[in-house]
Short mmCIF file of C-alpha atoms and ligand atoms in Angstrom, two decimals:
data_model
loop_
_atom_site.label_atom_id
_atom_site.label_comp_id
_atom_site.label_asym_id
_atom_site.label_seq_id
_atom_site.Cartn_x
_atom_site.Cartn_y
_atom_site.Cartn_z
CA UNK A 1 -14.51 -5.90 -45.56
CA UNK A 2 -11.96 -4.50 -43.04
CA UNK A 3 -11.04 -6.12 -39.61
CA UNK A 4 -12.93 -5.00 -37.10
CA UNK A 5 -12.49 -5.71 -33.42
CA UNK A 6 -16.54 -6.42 -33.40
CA UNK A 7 -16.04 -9.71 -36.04
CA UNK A 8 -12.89 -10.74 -33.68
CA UNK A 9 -14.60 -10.22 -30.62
CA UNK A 10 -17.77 -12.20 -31.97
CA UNK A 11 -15.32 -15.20 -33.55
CA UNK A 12 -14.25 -15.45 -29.92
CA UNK A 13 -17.38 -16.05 -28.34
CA UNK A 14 -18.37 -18.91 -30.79
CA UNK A 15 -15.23 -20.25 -29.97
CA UNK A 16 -15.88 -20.08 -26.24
CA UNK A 17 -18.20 -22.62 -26.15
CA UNK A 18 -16.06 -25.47 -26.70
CA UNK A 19 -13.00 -23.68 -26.07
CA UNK A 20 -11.58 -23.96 -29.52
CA UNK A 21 -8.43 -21.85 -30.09
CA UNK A 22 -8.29 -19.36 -32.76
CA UNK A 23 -5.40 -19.12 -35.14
CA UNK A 24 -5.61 -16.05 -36.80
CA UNK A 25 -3.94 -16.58 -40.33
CA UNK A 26 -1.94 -13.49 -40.98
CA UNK A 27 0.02 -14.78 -44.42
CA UNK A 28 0.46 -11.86 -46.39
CA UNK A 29 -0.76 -9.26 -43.99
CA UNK A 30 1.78 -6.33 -42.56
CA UNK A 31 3.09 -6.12 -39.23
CA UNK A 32 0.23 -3.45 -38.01
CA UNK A 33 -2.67 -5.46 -38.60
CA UNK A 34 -1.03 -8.25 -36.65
CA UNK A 35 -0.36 -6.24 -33.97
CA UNK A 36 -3.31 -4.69 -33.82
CA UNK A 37 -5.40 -7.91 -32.79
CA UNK A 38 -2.12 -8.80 -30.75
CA UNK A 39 -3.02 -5.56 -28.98
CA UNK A 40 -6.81 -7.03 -28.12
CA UNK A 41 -4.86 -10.64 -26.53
CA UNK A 42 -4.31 -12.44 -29.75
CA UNK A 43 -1.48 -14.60 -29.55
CA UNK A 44 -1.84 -17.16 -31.94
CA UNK A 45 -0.93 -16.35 -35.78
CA UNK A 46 -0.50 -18.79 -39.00
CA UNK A 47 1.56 -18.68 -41.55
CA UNK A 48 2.45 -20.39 -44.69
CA UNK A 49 5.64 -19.13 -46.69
CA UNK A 50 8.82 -19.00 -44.66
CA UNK A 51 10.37 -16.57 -45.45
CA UNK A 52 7.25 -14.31 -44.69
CA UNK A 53 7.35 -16.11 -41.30
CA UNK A 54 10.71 -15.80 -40.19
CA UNK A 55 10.82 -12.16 -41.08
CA UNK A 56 7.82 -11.69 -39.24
CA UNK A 57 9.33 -13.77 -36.06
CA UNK A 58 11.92 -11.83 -36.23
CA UNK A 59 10.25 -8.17 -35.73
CA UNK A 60 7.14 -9.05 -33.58
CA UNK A 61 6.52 -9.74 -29.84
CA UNK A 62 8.58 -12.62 -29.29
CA UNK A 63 5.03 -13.98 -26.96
CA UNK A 64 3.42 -14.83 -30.05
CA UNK A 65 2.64 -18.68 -31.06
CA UNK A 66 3.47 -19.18 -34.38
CA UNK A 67 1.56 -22.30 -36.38
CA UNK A 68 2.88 -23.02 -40.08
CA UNK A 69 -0.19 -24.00 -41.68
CA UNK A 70 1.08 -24.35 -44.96
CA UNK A 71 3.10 -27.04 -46.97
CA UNK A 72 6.27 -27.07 -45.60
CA UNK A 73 9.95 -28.25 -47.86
CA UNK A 74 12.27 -30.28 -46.14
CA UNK A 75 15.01 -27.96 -46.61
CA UNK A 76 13.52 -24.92 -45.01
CA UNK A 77 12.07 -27.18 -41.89
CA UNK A 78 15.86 -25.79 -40.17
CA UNK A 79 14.46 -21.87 -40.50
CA UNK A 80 11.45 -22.70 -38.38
CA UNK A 81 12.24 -25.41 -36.03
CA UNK A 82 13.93 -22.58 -33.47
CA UNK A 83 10.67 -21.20 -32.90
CA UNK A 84 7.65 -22.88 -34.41
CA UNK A 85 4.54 -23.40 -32.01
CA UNK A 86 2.69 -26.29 -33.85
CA UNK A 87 3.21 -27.83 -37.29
CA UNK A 88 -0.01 -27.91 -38.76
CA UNK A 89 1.62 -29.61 -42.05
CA UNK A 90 2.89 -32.58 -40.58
CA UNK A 91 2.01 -34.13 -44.22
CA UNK A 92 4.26 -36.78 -45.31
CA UNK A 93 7.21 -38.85 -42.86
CA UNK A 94 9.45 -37.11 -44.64
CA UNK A 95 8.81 -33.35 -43.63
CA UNK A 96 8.09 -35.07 -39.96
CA UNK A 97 11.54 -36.97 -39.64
CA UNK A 98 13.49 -33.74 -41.23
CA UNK A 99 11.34 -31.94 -38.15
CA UNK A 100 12.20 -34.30 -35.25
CA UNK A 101 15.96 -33.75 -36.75
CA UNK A 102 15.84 -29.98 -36.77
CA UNK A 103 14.25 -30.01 -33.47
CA UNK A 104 16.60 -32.36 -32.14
CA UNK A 105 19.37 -29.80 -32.48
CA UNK A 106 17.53 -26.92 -31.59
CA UNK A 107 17.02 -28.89 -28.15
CA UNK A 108 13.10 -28.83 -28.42
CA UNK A 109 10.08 -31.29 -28.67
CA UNK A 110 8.06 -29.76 -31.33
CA UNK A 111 4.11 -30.30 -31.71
CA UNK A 112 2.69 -31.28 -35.07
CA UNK A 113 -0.38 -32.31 -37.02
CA UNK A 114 -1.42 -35.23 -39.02
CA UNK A 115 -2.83 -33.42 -42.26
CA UNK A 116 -4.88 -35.29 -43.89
CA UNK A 117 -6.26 -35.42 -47.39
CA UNK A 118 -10.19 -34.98 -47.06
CA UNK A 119 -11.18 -32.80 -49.95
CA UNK A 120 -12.05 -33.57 -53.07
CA UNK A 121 -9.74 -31.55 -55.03
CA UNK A 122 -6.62 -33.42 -56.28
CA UNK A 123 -4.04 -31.21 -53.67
CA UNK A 124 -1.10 -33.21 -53.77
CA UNK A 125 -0.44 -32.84 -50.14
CA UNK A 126 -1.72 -35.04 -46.94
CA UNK A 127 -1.72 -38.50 -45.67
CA UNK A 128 -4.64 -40.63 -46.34
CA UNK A 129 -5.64 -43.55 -43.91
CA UNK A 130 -3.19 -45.97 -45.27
CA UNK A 131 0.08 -43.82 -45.10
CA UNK A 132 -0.56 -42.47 -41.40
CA UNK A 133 -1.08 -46.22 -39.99
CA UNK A 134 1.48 -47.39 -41.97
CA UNK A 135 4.05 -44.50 -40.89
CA UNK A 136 2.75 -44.62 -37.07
CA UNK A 137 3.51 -48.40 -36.70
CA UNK A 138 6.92 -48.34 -38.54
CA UNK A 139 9.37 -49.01 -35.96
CA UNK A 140 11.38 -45.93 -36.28
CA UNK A 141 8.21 -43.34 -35.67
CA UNK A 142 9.07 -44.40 -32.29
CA UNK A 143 12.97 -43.05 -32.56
CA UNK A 144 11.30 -39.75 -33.31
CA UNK A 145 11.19 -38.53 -29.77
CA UNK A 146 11.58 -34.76 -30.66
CA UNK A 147 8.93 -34.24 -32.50
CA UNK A 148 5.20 -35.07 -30.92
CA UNK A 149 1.79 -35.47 -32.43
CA UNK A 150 -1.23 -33.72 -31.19
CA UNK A 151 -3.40 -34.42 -33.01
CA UNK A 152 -4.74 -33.66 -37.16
CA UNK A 153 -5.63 -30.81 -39.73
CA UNK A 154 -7.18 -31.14 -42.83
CA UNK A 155 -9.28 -28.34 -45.86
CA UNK A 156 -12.31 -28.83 -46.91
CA UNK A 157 -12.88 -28.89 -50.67
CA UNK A 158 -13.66 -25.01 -51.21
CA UNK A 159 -17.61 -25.62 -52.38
CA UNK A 160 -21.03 -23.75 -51.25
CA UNK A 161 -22.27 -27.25 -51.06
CA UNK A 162 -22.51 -27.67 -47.42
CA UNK A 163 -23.43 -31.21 -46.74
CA UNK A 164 -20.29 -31.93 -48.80
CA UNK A 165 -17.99 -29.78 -46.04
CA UNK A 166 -20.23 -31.95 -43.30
CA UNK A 167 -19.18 -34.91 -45.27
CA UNK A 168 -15.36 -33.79 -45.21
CA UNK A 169 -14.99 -32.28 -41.63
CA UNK A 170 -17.18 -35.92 -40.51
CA UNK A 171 -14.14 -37.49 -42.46
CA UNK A 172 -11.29 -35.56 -40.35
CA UNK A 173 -13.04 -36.15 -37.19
CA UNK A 174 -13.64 -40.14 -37.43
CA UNK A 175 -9.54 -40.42 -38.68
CA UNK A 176 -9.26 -38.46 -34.96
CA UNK A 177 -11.15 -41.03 -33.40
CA UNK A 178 -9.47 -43.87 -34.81
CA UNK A 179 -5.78 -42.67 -34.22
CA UNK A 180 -6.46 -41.60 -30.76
CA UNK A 181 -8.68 -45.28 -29.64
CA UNK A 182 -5.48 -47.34 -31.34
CA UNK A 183 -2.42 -45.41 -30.88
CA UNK A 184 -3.11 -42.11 -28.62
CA UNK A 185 -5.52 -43.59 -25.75
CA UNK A 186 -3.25 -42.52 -23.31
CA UNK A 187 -1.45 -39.28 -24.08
CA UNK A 188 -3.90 -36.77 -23.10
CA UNK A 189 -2.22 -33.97 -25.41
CA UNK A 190 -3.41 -36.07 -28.78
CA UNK A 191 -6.34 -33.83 -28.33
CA UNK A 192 -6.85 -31.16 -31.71
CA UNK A 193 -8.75 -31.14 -34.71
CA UNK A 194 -7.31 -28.16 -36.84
CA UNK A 195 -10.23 -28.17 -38.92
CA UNK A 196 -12.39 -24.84 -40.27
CA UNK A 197 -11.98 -21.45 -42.32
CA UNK A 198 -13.87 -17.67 -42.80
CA UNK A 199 -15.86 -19.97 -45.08
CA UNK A 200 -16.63 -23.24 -43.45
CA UNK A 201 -15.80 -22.63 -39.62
CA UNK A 202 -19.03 -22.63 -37.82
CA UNK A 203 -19.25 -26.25 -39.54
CA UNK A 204 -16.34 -27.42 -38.13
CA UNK A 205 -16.90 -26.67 -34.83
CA UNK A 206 -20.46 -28.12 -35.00
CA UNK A 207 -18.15 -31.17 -35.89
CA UNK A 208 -15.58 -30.66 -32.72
CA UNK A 209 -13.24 -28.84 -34.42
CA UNK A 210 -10.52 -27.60 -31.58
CA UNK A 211 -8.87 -24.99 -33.19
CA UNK A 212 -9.87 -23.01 -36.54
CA UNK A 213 -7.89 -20.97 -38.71
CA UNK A 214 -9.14 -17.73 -39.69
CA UNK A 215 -7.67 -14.92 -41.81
CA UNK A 216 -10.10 -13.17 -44.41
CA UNK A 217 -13.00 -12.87 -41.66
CA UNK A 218 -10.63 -10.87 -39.46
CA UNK A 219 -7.97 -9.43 -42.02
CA UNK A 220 -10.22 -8.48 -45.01
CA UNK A 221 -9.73 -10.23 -48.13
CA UNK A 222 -6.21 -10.69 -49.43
CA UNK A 223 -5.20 -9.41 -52.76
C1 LIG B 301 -5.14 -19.24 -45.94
C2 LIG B 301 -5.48 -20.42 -45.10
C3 LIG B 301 -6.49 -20.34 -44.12
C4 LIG B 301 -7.35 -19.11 -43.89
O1 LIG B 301 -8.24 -18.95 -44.94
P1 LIG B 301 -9.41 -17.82 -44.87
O2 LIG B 301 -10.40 -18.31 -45.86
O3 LIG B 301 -8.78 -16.53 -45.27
O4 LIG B 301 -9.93 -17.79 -43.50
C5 LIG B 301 -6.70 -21.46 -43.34
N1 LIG B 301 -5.99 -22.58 -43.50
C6 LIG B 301 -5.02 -22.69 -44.42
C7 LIG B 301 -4.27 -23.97 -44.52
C8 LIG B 301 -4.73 -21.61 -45.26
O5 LIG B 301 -3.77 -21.74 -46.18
#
């Protein structure tokens, strides 16, 4: 299955609705393909290795919003934090305080996730319940004032079994709830769920996802 404007075009309309942002996932894909739904008022791409990234920063419209959706190593957090949009990754207080430093010196306040473990497969990355209450009420999350959380991400266990997705994306959404009613009442941009794939998205946003990431749907599948 190729990209076709008709699949973006129709992705954006189901997105409409609740006004849910697209992030089209480009990892792996050349420079022409990007461009070419650039060229149609894409603006938002997501990425995962960083070298792949940085190259791409580097040679493409310098309007584009760049996510990192994938697991991120403290010591390449410095190659991004120049120019990243949003973190999606934000999965352990380590990567985050390395990112508040890197932003720090780069002079910015960069956005970031809380990814959270909800699928079933034993990934080894992604707070869980515990970790993200325990590292948001540690006195020195509040000394990280260059680095600001908007909200959470989290995968789905890759399945056909739908009600198990439900189950997951459910999950994501009531660890939203909670962190916003206790810590994020207030701050009006604690507002996204980064939740939903080519495989699983129309769930998500059934279950208020905010933003989904899609890449096979509009890039064809990747080899
Ligand atoms: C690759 C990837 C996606 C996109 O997956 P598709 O199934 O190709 O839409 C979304 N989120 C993350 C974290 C990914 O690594």
């Amino acid at each position: 299955m190729a990209s076709s404007a008709n699949t973006y075009q129709t992705i954006l309309s189901e997105l409409d609705a609740q006004e849910a942002t697209l992030v089209a996932v480009s990892k792996t894909k050349p420079n022409p393909a990007i461009l070419g739904l650039y060229e149609q008022g894409q603006r938002d791409f997501g990425e995962n290795r960083v070298q792949e990234l940085t190259d791409k920063f580097e040679s493409l419209p310098k309007d584009i919003r760049w996510h990192f959706i994938g697991h991120l190593q403290t010591n390449k957090v410095k190659y991004l934090a120049p120019f990243i949009h949003l973190l999606h990754a934000g999965d352990s207080p380590r990567v985050l305080r390395e990112l508040n430093k890197q932003a720090a010196r780069n002079e910015r306040i960069i956005d970031f996730l809380f990814q959270f473990k909800i699928a079933e497969e034993d990934t080894k990355y992604g707070f869980d319940w515990e970790q993200a209450v325990a590292f948001l009420e540690d006195s020195s999350f509040q000394e990280l004032s260059n680095i600001r959380p908007v909200g959470v991400m989290g995968m789905a266990t890759f399945t056909e079994n739908n009600a198990q997705i439900r189950q997951e994306f459910t999950q994501l959404r009531t660890f939203f709830d909670q962190l916003k009613n206790r810590y994020f009442a207030q701050a009006n941009y604690f507002r996204e769920i980064s939740m939903g794939m080519s495989g699983d998205y129309p769930i998500a946003l059934e279950l208020g996802s905010t933003m989904v990431r899609i890449g096979t749907l509009l890039f064809g599948p990747r080899s």
